[in-house]
Amino acid sequence: MSNLPPDIQKALGKLVYLDEPTRRANSGDKWFANAMPDAVAFPTSTEEVARIVRFASQHAIPVTARGGGVGYVGGCVPVRGGIVISTDRMNRIIEVNPQDGVAVVQPGVRTAELQDACSRLGWFYPPDPASRKDSTIGGNISTNAGGPRCLKYGVTRAYVLGLTVVLPDGRVLTCGGRTHKNKQGFDLVGLFCGSEGMLGMITQAILRIIPAPRARAALQATFPEFPAAVKAVQAVLQAGHLPCALEIADAFTLQAARRHLGDAIPADACGHLLLEVDGADDAVATEVRELTQLLTDLGATHTQAALNEDDIEALWQLRRGFSESLKATGLTKLNEDVVIPRSQLADFVQYCADLQRENSIPIACFGHAGDGNIHTNIMVPRNTQGEELRSRADALLHLLFAWVLSHGGSITGEHGIGLAKATWFPSAIGSVAMELHHVLKHALDPQNIFNPGKMQL
Ligand SMILES: Cc1cc2nc3c(=O)[nH]c(=O)nc-3n(C[C@H](O)[C@H](O)[C@H](O)COP(=O)(O)OP(=O)(O)OC[C@H]3O[C@@H](n4cnc5c(N)ncnc54)[C@H](O)[C@@H]3O)c2cc1C
């Protein structure tokens, strides 16, 4: 029973599991760190979470919240052991209420399930991380998840109206509410969005939902030169269009896609854009026509519009296949999610090409060009193992992050800091912001029991 007090099972009964298979199944996420918890709890309500947290607080036991476990930065990995609190059994959609424009959910609801429930009523929950079938609303709020549609609709924070949170001493906080505007005091809801499970455990969320757009369409364009695709990103926005998604892919990614997905990508393509627009039927049709003309004028050698659901899905399927195509190269893909001011996009991709040449490690860039959030995939040879892999990747990441920060960017736009980016976190935010993080953490969690060992806090 390792570091746990012997009376844990007496105090918490069937809420906690101590067996090895359950602990192992809750020890890691999609990054490559793992750590065994001493126990895993499966509460079903706020009251049960509060009971577990009070016990943990009395005994100074580490507590790590876990949603779908599909994070990319080791955020839910219990590096100091203790109790993992899983939200697997807190998976109820309590209410979808179009009259108030809210959905009330437990934190373990899968993102896609909520989207489907809203869609059945003609309503819309926009945040769309690519992991949405597996990720949870609690995980999305705690990482402030984004996705392609965030260009037009904003990230998860824009949809969180109210929260119930169990604080590290076991008290239950409710903040915000079910109104779309609320300016009562400090923005406590915002404090917990993106806090990566380090300030409290979210046990219920009130989310903003909006009417679903009546129509949508997608448009794919390929360019013989990558800089032309970058120029087109700016031109689309300058022309007054605000697509919900504006995705780009570089030549390395397209080459991998041609090998893996066949001839869906033209042989001469070195830059690829995928746009999605939505709104009223006529407006969408007009916008697709105008965008097709604009992109052709800007040098696109191939454009393809998708106006019905099947065709739109086929274009997104192709875009989603880019990630798989990179994995199929036989190289180990280390996915970073840096953000740069949009005007730096061409320079950034050129910098990655230079890094690639100087270090003999391929770097593939694709992602959310519209908001400058580029998934930068460092492709390490698969025979590079463990320590060697980490040190080669870290050396490259130092250079990459230094460039991003010196150009006004951020080392993460979606995935968070967790374990993966902890080394770079203090220099990324600066000493005063780091001090404030320490002050807030200490004020809410003086024993440092909530997700300890993350973010260098
Ligand atoms: C294939 C793939 C695609 C992805 N695409 C995207 C993308 O497009 N956009 C994007 O933003 N991310 C993406 N991600 C990353 C990841 O899916 C998101 O970070 C997601 O929000 C994690 O949700 P989760 O439920 O799996 O959280 P977990 O991984 O379980 O946890 C993540 C963090 O949240 C904390 N946490 C979880 N639940 C709670 C709670 N109830 N209260 C307090 N803290 C909690 C954990 O302690 C941890 O720090 C992707 C990941 C994969 C594997």
Coordinates of C-alpha atoms and ligand atoms in Angstrom, one line a residue:
M1 CA 0.0 0.0 0.0
S2 CA 3.1 2.2 -0.3
N3 CA 2.7 5.8 0.8
L4 CA -1.0 5.7 1.7
P5 CA -2.3 5.7 5.3
P6 CA -3.5 2.1 6.2
D7 CA -7.1 3.4 6.9
I8 CA -7.6 4.6 3.3
Q9 CA -10.0 1.8 2.4
K10 CA -11.9 2.2 5.6
A11 CA -12.2 5.9 5.1
L12 CA -13.0 5.9 1.4
G13 CA -14.4 2.4 0.9
K14 CA -15.3 1.4 -2.7
L15 CA -14.3 4.9 -4.0
V16 CA -10.7 3.8 -4.3
Y17 CA -9.0 1.0 -6.1
L18 CA -5.5 -0.2 -5.1
D19 CA -5.0 -3.0 -7.5
E20 CA -2.0 -3.0 -9.9
P21 CA -3.9 -3.1 -13.3
T22 CA -6.1 -0.2 -12.3
R23 CA -3.2 1.9 -11.1
R24 CA -1.2 1.0 -14.3
A25 CA -4.1 2.0 -16.5
N26 CA -4.1 5.4 -14.9
S27 CA -0.4 6.1 -14.9
G28 CA 0.2 7.9 -18.2
D29 CA -1.2 9.9 -21.1
K30 CA -0.1 10.4 -24.7
W31 CA 3.3 11.8 -23.8
F32 CA 6.0 9.4 -22.9
A33 CA 6.2 9.7 -19.1
N34 CA 4.5 7.2 -16.7
A35 CA 4.2 7.1 -12.9
M36 CA 2.2 4.7 -10.9
P37 CA -0.4 6.2 -8.5
D38 CA -0.8 4.5 -5.1
A39 CA -4.6 4.5 -5.6
V40 CA -7.2 5.4 -8.1
A41 CA -10.6 6.9 -7.1
F42 CA -13.7 6.8 -9.2
P43 CA -16.2 9.3 -7.6
T44 CA -19.6 10.0 -9.1
S45 CA -20.4 13.4 -7.5
T46 CA -18.9 16.6 -6.2
E47 CA -19.5 15.4 -2.6
E48 CA -17.5 12.2 -3.2
V49 CA -14.6 14.2 -4.8
A50 CA -14.7 16.5 -1.7
R51 CA -14.6 13.5 0.6
I52 CA -11.5 12.1 -1.2
V53 CA -9.8 15.5 -1.3
R54 CA -10.4 16.1 2.4
F55 CA -8.8 12.8 3.2
A56 CA -5.9 13.6 1.0
S57 CA -5.5 17.0 2.5
Q58 CA -5.5 15.6 6.1
H59 CA -2.7 13.2 5.2
A60 CA -0.9 15.5 2.7
I61 CA -1.3 12.9 -0.1
P62 CA -0.8 14.1 -3.7
V63 CA -4.0 14.2 -5.8
T64 CA -4.0 14.2 -9.6
A65 CA -7.2 14.7 -11.6
R66 CA -7.5 12.6 -14.7
G67 CA -10.0 13.0 -17.6
G68 CA -9.6 11.0 -20.8
G69 CA -5.9 10.6 -20.4
V70 CA -5.2 11.9 -23.9
G71 CA -3.1 14.9 -23.0
Y72 CA 0.1 15.5 -24.9
V73 CA 2.3 16.9 -22.0
G74 CA 2.1 14.4 -19.2
G75 CA -0.4 16.6 -17.3
C76 CA -2.3 13.8 -15.6
V77 CA 0.8 11.7 -14.9
P78 CA 1.0 11.3 -11.0
V79 CA 4.7 11.9 -10.8
R80 CA 4.6 11.9 -6.9
G81 CA 2.2 9.0 -6.6
G82 CA -0.8 9.5 -4.3
I83 CA -4.4 9.3 -5.5
V84 CA -5.5 9.7 -9.1
I85 CA -9.1 11.0 -9.2
S86 CA -10.6 9.8 -12.5
T87 CA -13.7 11.4 -13.9
D88 CA -14.7 8.2 -15.7
R89 CA -17.9 7.9 -13.6
M90 CA -18.7 11.6 -13.7
N91 CA -19.9 11.5 -17.2
R92 CA -23.5 12.8 -17.2
I93 CA -24.8 15.6 -19.4
I94 CA -27.1 17.1 -16.8
E95 CA -28.9 19.6 -19.1
V96 CA -28.8 21.1 -22.6
N97 CA -30.9 24.2 -22.5
P98 CA -31.3 26.2 -25.7
Q99 CA -33.5 28.8 -23.9
D100 CA -30.6 29.9 -21.7
G101 CA -28.0 28.8 -24.2
V102 CA -26.2 26.6 -21.7
A103 CA -25.2 23.0 -21.2
V104 CA -24.5 21.7 -17.7
V105 CA -22.2 18.7 -17.5
Q106 CA -20.1 16.6 -15.3
P107 CA -16.4 16.8 -16.1
G108 CA -16.0 13.3 -17.5
V109 CA -18.4 13.9 -20.4
R110 CA -16.5 13.3 -23.7
T111 CA -16.3 16.4 -25.8
A112 CA -17.8 14.7 -28.9
E113 CA -20.8 13.5 -26.8
L114 CA -21.6 17.0 -25.8
Q115 CA -21.3 18.2 -29.3
D116 CA -23.6 15.5 -30.6
A117 CA -26.2 16.2 -27.8
C118 CA -26.2 19.9 -28.8
S119 CA -26.3 19.2 -32.5
R120 CA -29.4 17.0 -32.0
L121 CA -31.2 20.1 -30.8
G122 CA -29.8 22.4 -33.6
W123 CA -27.3 23.9 -31.2
F124 CA -23.5 24.0 -31.2
Y125 CA -20.6 23.6 -28.8
P126 CA -17.7 24.8 -31.0
P127 CA -14.4 23.9 -29.2
D128 CA -13.1 21.0 -31.3
P129 CA -9.8 19.4 -30.2
A130 CA -8.9 16.6 -32.6
S131 CA -9.0 14.3 -29.6
R132 CA -12.7 15.1 -29.0
K133 CA -13.9 11.5 -29.1
D134 CA -11.6 10.6 -26.1
S135 CA -11.0 13.9 -24.3
T136 CA -13.3 15.1 -21.6
I137 CA -14.8 18.5 -20.8
G138 CA -12.8 18.6 -17.5
G139 CA -9.6 18.0 -19.4
N140 CA -10.5 20.5 -22.1
I141 CA -11.2 23.2 -19.5
S142 CA -8.0 22.4 -17.5
T143 CA -5.9 22.7 -20.7
N144 CA -8.0 25.4 -22.3
A145 CA -8.2 23.2 -25.3
G146 CA -8.4 24.6 -28.8
G147 CA -8.8 23.1 -32.3
P148 CA -9.2 24.2 -36.0
R149 CA -12.5 26.1 -35.4
C150 CA -11.0 28.3 -32.7
L151 CA -10.0 30.9 -35.4
K152 CA -13.6 32.0 -35.6
Y153 CA -15.1 30.7 -32.4
G154 CA -12.3 31.0 -29.8
V155 CA -10.9 28.4 -27.4
T156 CA -12.6 26.5 -24.6
R157 CA -12.4 29.5 -22.1
A158 CA -14.9 31.4 -24.3
Y159 CA -17.5 28.7 -23.6
V160 CA -17.1 28.3 -19.8
L161 CA -19.7 30.3 -17.9
G162 CA -19.6 28.6 -14.5
L163 CA -17.7 26.0 -12.5
T164 CA -18.0 23.9 -9.4
V165 CA -14.5 23.2 -8.1
V166 CA -13.3 21.1 -5.1
L167 CA -10.4 23.1 -3.7
P168 CA -7.3 21.4 -2.3
D169 CA -8.6 21.6 1.3
G170 CA -11.9 20.0 0.3
R171 CA -14.1 23.1 0.2
V172 CA -16.5 23.3 -2.7
L173 CA -16.3 26.5 -4.7
T174 CA -19.0 27.6 -7.2
C175 CA -18.0 30.5 -9.5
G176 CA -19.6 32.1 -12.5
G177 CA -23.1 30.9 -13.4
R178 CA -25.6 30.3 -16.2
T179 CA -25.7 33.9 -17.5
H180 CA -23.7 34.8 -20.6
K181 CA -22.4 37.9 -18.9
N182 CA -21.2 38.0 -15.3
K183 CA -18.9 40.5 -13.8
Q184 CA -19.1 39.7 -10.1
G185 CA -15.5 40.1 -8.8
F186 CA -12.3 38.6 -10.1
D187 CA -12.5 36.2 -13.0
L188 CA -12.3 33.0 -10.9
V189 CA -13.7 30.9 -13.8
G190 CA -10.8 32.1 -15.9
L191 CA -8.3 31.2 -13.2
F192 CA -9.3 27.5 -13.4
C193 CA -9.4 27.4 -17.2
G194 CA -6.0 26.1 -18.3
S195 CA -4.8 25.5 -14.7
E196 CA -3.9 21.9 -15.5
G197 CA -5.5 20.4 -12.4
M198 CA -3.1 22.3 -10.1
L199 CA -5.5 24.6 -8.2
G200 CA -8.6 22.3 -7.7
M201 CA -10.7 19.6 -9.3
I202 CA -13.5 20.7 -11.6
T203 CA -16.6 18.6 -10.8
Q204 CA -19.3 20.4 -12.8
A205 CA -19.3 23.0 -15.7
I206 CA -21.9 25.3 -17.1
L207 CA -21.0 25.9 -20.8
R208 CA -22.1 28.4 -23.3
I209 CA -23.8 26.9 -26.4
I210 CA -24.8 28.8 -29.5
P211 CA -27.2 28.1 -32.4
A212 CA -25.7 25.8 -35.0
P213 CA -24.8 27.5 -38.3
R214 CA -27.3 26.4 -41.0
A215 CA -24.7 25.6 -43.6
R216 CA -21.0 24.9 -43.9
A217 CA -18.5 24.2 -46.7
A218 CA -14.8 23.4 -47.1
L219 CA -12.3 24.4 -49.6
Q220 CA -8.9 22.8 -50.3
A221 CA -6.1 24.5 -52.2
T222 CA -2.6 23.5 -53.1
F223 CA 0.4 25.7 -54.0
P224 CA 3.6 24.8 -55.8
E225 CA 5.6 27.0 -53.2
F226 CA 4.9 27.1 -49.4
P227 CA 5.4 30.9 -49.1
A228 CA 2.5 31.3 -51.6
A229 CA 0.2 29.3 -49.2
V230 CA 1.4 31.5 -46.3
K231 CA 0.7 34.7 -48.3
A232 CA -2.8 33.3 -49.1
V233 CA -3.5 32.9 -45.3
Q234 CA -3.0 36.7 -44.9
A235 CA -4.9 37.5 -48.1
V236 CA -8.0 35.5 -47.1
L237 CA -8.3 37.5 -43.8
Q238 CA -7.4 40.8 -45.4
A239 CA -10.2 40.3 -48.0
G240 CA -12.7 40.2 -45.1
H241 CA -13.2 36.5 -44.8
L242 CA -13.2 34.9 -41.3
P243 CA -13.3 31.1 -42.0
C244 CA -14.0 28.9 -39.0
A245 CA -10.8 27.0 -39.9
L246 CA -7.8 27.9 -41.9
E247 CA -5.2 25.1 -41.9
I248 CA -1.8 24.9 -43.5
A249 CA 0.6 22.0 -44.3
D250 CA 4.2 22.2 -45.5
A251 CA 6.1 20.3 -48.2
F252 CA 7.5 17.6 -45.8
T253 CA 4.0 16.8 -44.5
L254 CA 2.5 16.7 -48.0
Q255 CA 5.3 14.4 -49.2
A256 CA 4.5 12.0 -46.3
A257 CA 0.8 12.3 -47.1
R258 CA 1.4 11.4 -50.8
R259 CA 3.3 8.2 -49.7
H260 CA 0.7 7.2 -47.1
L261 CA -2.6 8.4 -48.6
G262 CA -2.0 8.0 -52.3
D263 CA -2.6 10.6 -55.0
A264 CA -5.1 12.8 -53.1
I265 CA -2.4 15.5 -52.9
P266 CA -1.2 16.7 -56.3
A267 CA 2.5 15.9 -57.1
D268 CA 3.5 19.5 -57.4
A269 CA 2.0 20.6 -54.1
C270 CA 4.5 22.2 -51.6
G271 CA 1.9 24.1 -49.6
H272 CA -1.7 23.1 -48.7
L273 CA -4.6 25.1 -47.3
L274 CA -7.9 23.8 -45.9
L275 CA -10.6 26.3 -45.2
E276 CA -14.0 25.8 -43.6
V277 CA -16.7 28.5 -43.8
D278 CA -20.1 28.4 -42.2
G279 CA -23.3 30.6 -41.9
A280 CA -26.5 31.0 -43.9
D281 CA -26.8 28.9 -47.1
D282 CA -26.5 31.7 -49.6
A283 CA -23.6 33.3 -47.7
V284 CA -21.6 30.1 -47.6
A285 CA -22.1 29.4 -51.3
T286 CA -21.0 33.0 -52.2
E287 CA -18.0 32.8 -49.9
V288 CA -16.8 29.5 -51.4
R289 CA -17.0 31.1 -54.9
E290 CA -15.1 34.2 -53.8
L291 CA -12.4 32.2 -51.9
T292 CA -11.9 29.9 -54.8
Q293 CA -11.3 32.8 -57.1
L294 CA -9.0 34.6 -54.6
L295 CA -6.8 31.5 -54.0
T296 CA -6.5 30.8 -57.7
D297 CA -5.5 34.5 -58.3
L298 CA -2.9 33.9 -55.5
G299 CA -1.3 31.0 -57.4
A300 CA -3.2 27.9 -56.2
T301 CA -2.7 25.3 -58.9
H302 CA -5.5 23.1 -57.6
T303 CA -8.7 23.9 -55.7
Q304 CA -11.5 21.6 -54.5
A305 CA -14.7 22.8 -52.9
A306 CA -16.8 20.5 -50.7
L307 CA -20.5 21.6 -50.3
N308 CA -22.1 18.6 -48.7
E309 CA -21.4 16.8 -45.4
D310 CA -19.8 13.7 -47.0
D311 CA -17.4 15.8 -49.2
I312 CA -16.5 18.1 -46.3
E313 CA -15.8 15.1 -44.1
A314 CA -13.6 13.6 -46.9
L315 CA -11.4 16.8 -46.9
W316 CA -11.1 16.8 -43.1
Q317 CA -10.3 13.1 -43.2
L318 CA -7.4 13.9 -45.6
R319 CA -6.3 16.6 -43.3
R320 CA -6.5 14.3 -40.2
G321 CA -4.5 11.8 -42.2
F322 CA -1.4 14.1 -42.2
S323 CA -0.6 13.1 -38.6
E324 CA -0.9 9.4 -39.5
S325 CA 1.2 10.0 -42.6
L326 CA 4.0 11.5 -40.5
K327 CA 3.9 8.5 -38.2
A328 CA 4.0 6.2 -41.2
T329 CA 7.4 7.7 -42.2
G330 CA 9.0 5.3 -39.7
L331 CA 10.3 8.2 -37.7
T332 CA 9.3 9.0 -34.1
K333 CA 7.0 12.1 -34.2
L334 CA 7.4 14.6 -31.3
N335 CA 4.5 17.0 -31.6
E336 CA 5.0 20.6 -30.4
D337 CA 2.3 23.2 -30.6
V338 CA 4.0 26.5 -30.7
V339 CA 2.2 29.7 -31.5
I340 CA 3.7 32.7 -33.4
P341 CA 2.2 36.0 -34.4
R342 CA 0.7 35.2 -37.8
S343 CA 3.0 37.6 -39.6
Q344 CA 6.0 35.4 -38.7
L345 CA 4.6 32.3 -40.3
A346 CA 6.9 32.3 -43.4
D347 CA 10.0 33.1 -41.3
F348 CA 9.1 30.4 -38.8
V349 CA 8.8 27.7 -41.4
Q350 CA 12.0 28.8 -43.0
Y351 CA 13.7 28.7 -39.6
C352 CA 12.4 25.1 -39.1
A353 CA 13.9 24.2 -42.5
D354 CA 17.3 25.7 -41.5
L355 CA 17.2 23.8 -38.2
Q356 CA 16.4 20.6 -40.0
R357 CA 19.4 21.1 -42.4
E358 CA 21.8 21.9 -39.5
N359 CA 20.7 19.1 -37.2
S360 CA 19.8 16.4 -39.8
I361 CA 16.5 15.8 -38.0
P362 CA 13.4 16.4 -40.2
I363 CA 10.8 18.9 -39.0
A364 CA 7.3 18.8 -40.3
C365 CA 4.9 21.8 -39.9
F366 CA 1.2 21.8 -40.2
G367 CA -1.8 23.2 -38.3
H368 CA -3.9 26.1 -37.5
A369 CA -2.3 28.8 -39.6
G370 CA -5.2 31.2 -39.1
D371 CA -4.2 31.7 -35.4
G372 CA -0.5 31.1 -35.9
N373 CA -0.7 27.8 -33.9
I374 CA 1.6 25.5 -35.9
H375 CA 2.1 21.8 -34.9
T376 CA 5.8 21.4 -35.3
N377 CA 6.7 17.8 -35.5
I378 CA 10.3 16.8 -34.8
M379 CA 10.8 13.6 -36.6
V380 CA 13.5 11.6 -34.7
P381 CA 14.9 8.4 -36.2
R382 CA 13.1 5.4 -34.6
N383 CA 16.4 3.7 -33.6
T384 CA 17.1 6.6 -31.3
Q385 CA 16.0 5.4 -27.9
G386 CA 15.2 6.8 -24.4
E387 CA 17.8 9.2 -23.1
E388 CA 19.4 9.8 -26.5
L389 CA 16.0 10.5 -28.1
R390 CA 15.2 13.0 -25.3
S391 CA 18.5 14.8 -25.4
R392 CA 18.5 15.1 -29.2
A393 CA 15.0 16.4 -29.2
D394 CA 15.6 18.7 -26.2
A395 CA 18.6 20.3 -27.9
L396 CA 16.4 21.1 -30.9
L397 CA 13.5 22.3 -28.7
H398 CA 15.8 24.7 -26.9
L399 CA 16.6 26.4 -30.3
L400 CA 13.0 26.2 -31.5
F401 CA 11.5 27.7 -28.4
A402 CA 14.2 30.4 -28.1
W403 CA 13.2 31.5 -31.7
V404 CA 9.5 31.4 -30.9
L405 CA 9.9 33.4 -27.7
S406 CA 12.2 36.0 -29.3
H407 CA 9.6 36.5 -32.0
G408 CA 6.7 37.2 -29.6
G409 CA 5.3 33.7 -29.6
S410 CA 4.3 31.1 -27.0
I411 CA 5.7 27.6 -26.5
T412 CA 2.2 26.1 -26.3
G413 CA -1.1 27.2 -27.7
E414 CA -3.2 24.1 -26.8
H415 CA -1.5 21.2 -25.1
G416 CA -0.2 23.0 -21.9
I417 CA 2.9 22.9 -19.9
G418 CA 2.6 19.7 -17.7
L419 CA 5.9 17.8 -17.6
A420 CA 6.8 18.1 -21.2
K421 CA 7.4 21.9 -21.2
A422 CA 8.2 22.5 -17.6
T423 CA 11.9 23.2 -18.3
W424 CA 11.1 26.1 -20.6
F425 CA 8.1 27.5 -18.7
P426 CA 9.9 30.0 -16.3
S427 CA 11.8 31.6 -19.2
A428 CA 8.7 31.6 -21.4
I429 CA 6.6 33.7 -18.9
G430 CA 9.3 35.7 -17.1
S431 CA 10.2 36.1 -13.4
V432 CA 7.2 38.3 -12.3
A433 CA 4.6 36.0 -13.9
M434 CA 6.4 33.0 -12.4
E435 CA 6.3 34.6 -9.0
L436 CA 2.6 35.2 -9.3
H437 CA 2.1 31.6 -10.3
H438 CA 3.8 30.6 -7.1
V439 CA 1.7 33.0 -5.0
L440 CA -1.6 31.7 -6.5
K441 CA -0.6 28.1 -6.1
H442 CA 0.5 28.6 -2.5
A443 CA -2.7 30.5 -1.6
L444 CA -4.9 27.8 -2.9
D445 CA -2.8 24.7 -2.3
P446 CA -0.3 25.5 0.6
Q447 CA 0.6 21.8 1.0
N448 CA 1.3 21.4 -2.8
I449 CA -0.8 18.3 -3.0
F450 CA -2.7 19.1 -6.3
N451 CA -0.8 17.7 -9.3
P452 CA 2.6 18.4 -7.7
G453 CA 5.7 18.3 -9.9
K454 CA 4.2 20.2 -12.8
M455 CA 5.1 23.6 -14.3
Q456 CA 8.1 23.8 -11.9
L457 CA 5.7 25.0 -9.2
Ligands
LIG1 C1 -4.6 12.6 -31.3 C2 -4.7 13.8 -30.4 C3 -5.1 15.0 -30.9 C4 -5.2 16.2 -30.1 N1 -5.7 17.3 -30.6 C5 -5.8 18.4 -29.8 C6 -6.3 19.6 -30.3 O1 -6.7 19.7 -31.5 N2 -6.4 20.7 -29.5 C7 -6.0 20.6 -28.2 O2 -6.2 21.6 -27.4 N3 -5.5 19.5 -27.7 C8 -5.4 18.4 -28.4 N4 -4.8 17.2 -27.9 C9 -4.4 17.2 -26.5 C10 -5.4 16.7 -25.5 O3 -6.4 15.9 -26.1 C11 -6.1 17.9 -24.8 O4 -5.2 18.5 -24.0 C12 -7.4 17.5 -24.0 O5 -8.0 18.7 -23.5 C13 -7.0 16.5 -22.8 O6 -8.2 16.1 -22.3 P1 -8.3 14.8 -21.3 O7 -9.7 14.7 -20.9 O8 -7.6 13.7 -22.0 O9 -7.4 15.3 -20.1 P2 -6.2 14.5 -19.3 O10 -5.1 14.2 -20.3 O11 -6.8 13.4 -18.6 O12 -5.7 15.7 -18.4 C14 -5.2 16.9 -18.9 C15 -4.9 17.9 -17.7 O13 -6.2 18.3 -17.2 C16 -6.3 18.0 -15.8 N5 -7.7 17.6 -15.5 C17 -8.4 16.6 -16.2 N6 -9.7 16.6 -15.7 C18 -9.7 17.6 -14.7 C19 -10.7 18.0 -13.8 N7 -12.0 17.5 -13.8 N8 -10.4 19.0 -12.9 C20 -9.2 19.5 -12.9 N9 -8.2 19.2 -13.7 C21 -8.5 18.2 -14.6 C22 -5.3 16.8 -15.6 O14 -4.8 16.8 -14.2 C23 -4.2 17.2 -16.5 O15 -3.4 18.2 -16.0 C24 -4.7 16.1 -28.7 C25 -4.3 14.9 -28.2 C26 -4.3 13.7 -29.0 C27 -3.8 12.4 -28.4

